[in-house]
């Protein structure tokens, strides 16, 4: 499965999951981004994809000049409403994350909540190239990447239940090792209604990913295992910080 699943995925119960699942982590993630990207009031920062502005809005509240990019109209509308209610000047752009229109504009950028790896190898490279082009020389890019092989495979669960707010979530995983992809069928149950979604993510090895960064024009500054900036270890979530050469 490599079709454009993301065009229809972010709807229905998933929007409730998206609002609830990471809300408690938001302050720590914002602190992490300010620290590793060296953001200051007035810094131009790119959030791609930005979803409903969960991270973009608090960064704007800290004085950053934030541009958020997403392809899902509903999420951008939520971000716009929330930013207007908070009287924040948040730039929101509805476009494909592979087709960013800027050149050397931003002091920093980030891609969080496992949003890297949606596409085939060419598409993922195009995304990195677009971010690289949008950044000023020496600027940093932070990526939250849970789907690298050294993170997923040591404790792969083919089926698991979780809960996000009032929504019960069942994940059925299928790892296609010949293609390096994880397909997940998501069953979402809330208010007596069941919905099914399917996603597909590219699984890169750690070295494979660092080589891709280098080919695009980034150098890896750090690979962390947590928002406390602990070094990456086998089986932990990966937070990469790379710099535009």
Short mmCIF file of C-alpha atoms in Angstrom, two decimals:
data_model
loop_
_atom_site.label_atom_id
_atom_site.label_comp_id
_atom_site.label_asym_id
_atom_site.label_seq_id
_atom_site.Cartn_x
_atom_site.Cartn_y
_atom_site.Cartn_z
CA UNK A 1 0.00 0.00 0.00
CA UNK A 2 1.68 3.22 -1.19
CA UNK A 3 -1.35 5.16 -2.39
CA UNK A 4 -2.02 8.67 -1.09
CA UNK A 5 -3.72 7.42 2.06
CA UNK A 6 -3.10 10.72 3.88
CA UNK A 7 -5.65 12.54 1.70
CA UNK A 8 -8.57 10.83 3.48
CA UNK A 9 -7.00 9.63 6.74
CA UNK A 10 -7.41 12.81 8.80
CA UNK A 11 -11.16 12.85 9.34
CA UNK A 12 -13.89 11.49 11.64
CA UNK A 13 -12.76 9.89 14.90
CA UNK A 14 -9.11 10.39 13.98
CA UNK A 15 -9.49 14.13 14.54
CA UNK A 16 -10.52 13.41 18.13
CA UNK A 17 -7.50 11.12 18.53
CA UNK A 18 -5.24 13.83 17.12
CA UNK A 19 -6.61 16.41 19.56
CA UNK A 20 -6.20 14.15 22.59
CA UNK A 21 -3.26 11.82 22.06
CA UNK A 22 -0.37 14.29 22.36
CA UNK A 23 -1.95 17.21 24.22
CA UNK A 24 -0.14 16.41 27.45
CA UNK A 25 3.23 16.41 25.69
CA UNK A 26 2.80 19.81 24.06
CA UNK A 27 4.62 22.00 26.65
CA UNK A 28 7.64 19.65 26.75
CA UNK A 29 7.77 19.42 22.95
CA UNK A 30 7.64 23.21 22.62
CA UNK A 31 10.44 23.58 25.18
CA UNK A 32 12.49 21.00 23.26
CA UNK A 33 12.01 22.81 19.95
CA UNK A 34 12.93 26.20 21.40
CA UNK A 35 16.09 24.66 22.84
CA UNK A 36 17.37 22.54 19.93
CA UNK A 37 16.41 25.02 17.19
CA UNK A 38 17.72 27.98 19.24
CA UNK A 39 14.48 29.89 18.71
CA UNK A 40 14.07 33.43 19.96
CA UNK A 41 11.29 36.01 19.73
CA UNK A 42 11.15 37.03 16.09
CA UNK A 43 12.63 33.77 14.76
CA UNK A 44 10.95 32.52 11.61
CA UNK A 45 10.03 28.86 12.07
CA UNK A 46 8.35 26.34 9.77
CA UNK A 47 5.98 23.68 11.18
CA UNK A 48 5.40 21.02 8.51
CA UNK A 49 2.91 19.41 8.69
CA UNK A 50 1.28 21.58 11.35
CA UNK A 51 -2.07 19.82 11.83
CA UNK A 52 -4.38 21.90 14.00
CA UNK A 53 -1.57 24.14 15.28
CA UNK A 54 -0.86 22.18 18.47
CA UNK A 55 2.81 23.26 18.41
CA UNK A 56 2.64 26.25 16.09
CA UNK A 57 0.31 28.24 18.34
CA UNK A 58 2.34 28.02 21.57
CA UNK A 59 5.49 28.86 19.61
CA UNK A 60 3.74 31.94 18.23
CA UNK A 61 2.73 32.83 21.79
CA UNK A 62 6.44 32.83 22.63
CA UNK A 63 7.06 35.41 19.92
CA UNK A 64 8.15 33.21 17.03
CA UNK A 65 6.95 34.06 13.53
CA UNK A 66 5.44 30.70 12.65
CA UNK A 67 4.40 29.35 9.27
CA UNK A 68 2.34 26.16 9.38
CA UNK A 69 1.84 23.90 6.37
CA UNK A 70 -0.70 21.12 6.02
CA UNK A 71 -2.79 19.48 3.32
CA UNK A 72 -5.90 18.86 5.46
CA UNK A 73 -8.39 21.73 5.25
CA UNK A 74 -10.23 20.81 8.47
CA UNK A 75 -7.05 20.87 10.56
CA UNK A 76 -5.94 24.19 9.09
CA UNK A 77 -9.35 25.68 9.85
CA UNK A 78 -8.97 24.60 13.49
CA UNK A 79 -5.50 26.15 13.63
CA UNK A 80 -6.76 29.38 12.06
CA UNK A 81 -9.69 29.67 14.47
CA UNK A 82 -7.48 29.01 17.50
CA UNK A 83 -4.83 31.50 16.40
CA UNK A 84 -7.43 34.20 15.70
CA UNK A 85 -9.03 33.60 19.11
CA UNK A 86 -5.59 34.05 20.71
CA UNK A 87 -4.94 37.13 18.55
CA UNK A 88 -1.83 35.56 17.03
CA UNK A 89 -0.35 36.29 13.61
CA UNK A 90 0.06 32.70 12.39
CA UNK A 91 0.70 32.10 8.69
CA UNK A 92 -1.09 28.95 7.51
CA UNK A 93 -0.60 27.46 4.06
CA UNK A 94 -2.55 24.58 2.54
CA UNK A 95 -0.16 22.69 0.31
CA UNK A 96 1.64 19.38 -0.13
CA UNK A 97 4.64 19.18 2.21
CA UNK A 98 6.83 18.14 -0.74
CA UNK A 99 6.10 21.40 -2.56
CA UNK A 100 7.17 24.18 -0.20
CA UNK A 101 7.41 27.51 -2.06
CA UNK A 102 10.11 29.24 0.02
CA UNK A 103 13.84 29.75 -0.39
CA UNK A 104 16.19 30.59 2.52
CA UNK A 105 13.37 32.08 4.58
CA UNK A 106 13.34 30.24 7.92
CA UNK A 107 15.59 30.24 10.99
CA UNK A 108 14.37 26.76 11.95
CA UNK A 109 11.89 24.05 11.01
CA UNK A 110 10.38 20.92 12.49
CA UNK A 111 8.36 17.85 11.52
CA UNK A 112 6.80 16.20 14.56
CA UNK A 113 4.53 13.31 15.59
CA UNK A 114 5.95 10.79 13.13
CA UNK A 115 4.94 12.70 10.00
CA UNK A 116 8.12 11.81 8.09
CA UNK A 117 7.97 8.72 5.86
CA UNK A 118 4.49 8.97 4.34
CA UNK A 119 5.78 8.83 0.77
CA UNK A 120 7.93 6.56 -1.39
CA UNK A 121 11.68 7.18 -1.35
CA UNK A 122 11.49 9.86 -4.04
CA UNK A 123 8.70 11.68 -2.20
CA UNK A 124 10.49 11.57 1.15
CA UNK A 125 13.64 12.96 -0.50
CA UNK A 126 11.59 15.71 -2.15
CA UNK A 127 10.23 16.71 1.26
CA UNK A 128 13.71 16.94 2.79
CA UNK A 129 14.95 18.89 -0.22
CA UNK A 130 12.03 21.31 0.10
CA UNK A 131 12.76 21.94 3.78
CA UNK A 132 16.47 22.32 3.05
CA UNK A 133 15.70 24.92 0.39
CA UNK A 134 13.34 26.82 2.74
CA UNK A 135 15.94 27.15 5.52
CA UNK A 136 18.63 29.78 5.86
CA UNK A 137 22.23 28.55 5.78
CA UNK A 138 23.15 26.95 9.11
CA UNK A 139 19.53 26.71 10.28
CA UNK A 140 18.36 23.56 12.06
CA UNK A 141 15.57 21.10 11.34
CA UNK A 142 14.11 18.85 14.10
CA UNK A 143 12.37 15.58 13.24
CA UNK A 144 10.41 13.31 15.57
CA UNK A 145 10.83 9.91 13.88
CA UNK A 146 9.30 6.89 15.66
CA UNK A 147 9.40 4.73 12.53
CA UNK A 148 13.05 3.84 12.08
CA UNK A 149 14.01 0.17 12.06
CA UNK A 150 16.12 0.26 15.23
CA UNK A 151 13.17 1.75 17.10
CA UNK A 152 10.32 -0.38 15.79
CA UNK A 153 11.74 -3.87 15.27
CA UNK A 154 13.20 -4.69 18.73
CA UNK A 155 9.71 -4.56 20.27
CA UNK A 156 7.35 -4.90 17.35
CA UNK A 157 3.75 -5.57 18.39
CA UNK A 158 1.51 -6.65 15.53
CA UNK A 159 -1.64 -5.72 17.44
CA UNK A 160 -2.24 -3.28 20.29
CA UNK A 161 -5.06 -1.37 21.96
CA UNK A 162 -4.75 2.19 23.23
CA UNK A 163 -7.13 4.96 24.24
CA UNK A 164 -7.15 8.64 23.30
CA UNK A 165 -9.74 10.53 25.30
CA UNK A 166 -13.07 8.80 24.64
CA UNK A 167 -11.80 6.94 21.56
CA UNK A 168 -10.64 3.33 21.76
CA UNK A 169 -7.91 2.63 19.20
CA UNK A 170 -6.90 -0.78 17.80
CA UNK A 171 -3.75 -0.95 15.67
CA UNK A 172 -3.04 -3.95 13.40
CA UNK A 173 0.50 -3.76 12.01
CA UNK A 174 1.95 -5.39 8.89
CA UNK A 175 5.69 -4.97 8.36
CA UNK A 176 6.74 -5.42 4.72
CA UNK A 177 10.46 -6.06 5.08
CA UNK A 178 11.15 -6.29 1.33
CA UNK A 179 9.88 -2.73 0.87
CA UNK A 180 10.80 -1.30 4.26
CA UNK A 181 7.25 -0.17 5.08
CA UNK A 182 4.81 -0.54 7.94
CA UNK A 183 1.11 -0.67 7.03
CA UNK A 184 -1.27 -0.08 9.94
CA UNK A 185 -5.01 -0.68 9.97
CA UNK A 186 -6.53 1.57 12.61
CA UNK A 187 -9.91 0.72 14.14
CA UNK A 188 -11.39 3.68 16.02
CA UNK A 189 -14.36 3.16 18.34
CA UNK A 190 -16.25 6.05 19.96
CA UNK A 191 -19.89 6.80 20.78
CA UNK A 192 -20.91 3.37 19.50
CA UNK A 193 -19.46 4.13 16.04
CA UNK A 194 -16.54 2.19 14.52
CA UNK A 195 -14.32 3.66 11.81
CA UNK A 196 -11.37 2.11 9.99
CA UNK A 197 -8.33 3.92 8.62
CA UNK A 198 -5.17 2.62 6.96
CA UNK A 199 -1.73 4.24 6.93
CA UNK A 200 1.61 3.27 5.38
CA UNK A 201 5.02 4.54 6.54
CA UNK A 202 8.52 4.06 5.18
CA UNK A 203 10.83 2.41 7.74
CA UNK A 204 14.41 3.61 7.30
CA UNK A 205 17.40 2.16 9.11
CA UNK A 206 19.34 4.63 11.27
CA UNK A 207 22.38 4.69 8.96
CA UNK A 208 20.18 4.77 5.86
CA UNK A 209 18.44 7.86 7.21
CA UNK A 210 21.63 9.69 8.15
CA UNK A 211 23.01 9.05 4.66
CA UNK A 212 19.81 10.46 3.15
CA UNK A 213 20.18 13.61 5.25
CA UNK A 214 23.74 14.01 4.00
CA UNK A 215 22.77 13.51 0.36
CA UNK A 216 20.14 16.24 0.63
CA UNK A 217 22.58 18.70 2.25
CA UNK A 218 21.99 18.30 5.99
CA UNK A 219 24.49 17.30 8.64
CA UNK A 220 23.26 15.45 11.73
CA UNK A 221 23.91 17.46 14.89
CA UNK A 222 22.23 15.15 17.37
CA UNK A 223 20.07 12.04 17.64
CA UNK A 224 18.13 12.02 20.89
CA UNK A 225 15.96 9.40 22.55
CA UNK A 226 13.80 11.82 24.51
CA UNK A 227 12.72 15.42 24.91
CA UNK A 228 15.30 15.62 27.72
CA UNK A 229 18.01 15.33 25.02
CA UNK A 230 19.28 11.92 26.11
CA UNK A 231 21.37 10.16 23.41
CA UNK A 232 19.54 7.82 21.05
CA UNK A 233 19.59 4.15 22.01
CA UNK A 234 18.31 0.97 20.37
CA UNK A 235 14.55 0.67 20.76
CA UNK A 236 13.87 4.27 21.77
CA UNK A 237 11.99 6.93 19.84
CA UNK A 238 14.32 9.07 17.69
CA UNK A 239 14.50 12.84 17.68
CA UNK A 240 16.94 14.01 15.00
CA UNK A 241 18.34 17.52 14.88
CA UNK A 242 20.06 18.31 11.57
CA UNK A 243 21.67 21.48 10.21
CA UNK A 244 21.59 22.92 6.71
CA UNK A 245 25.11 22.93 5.30
#
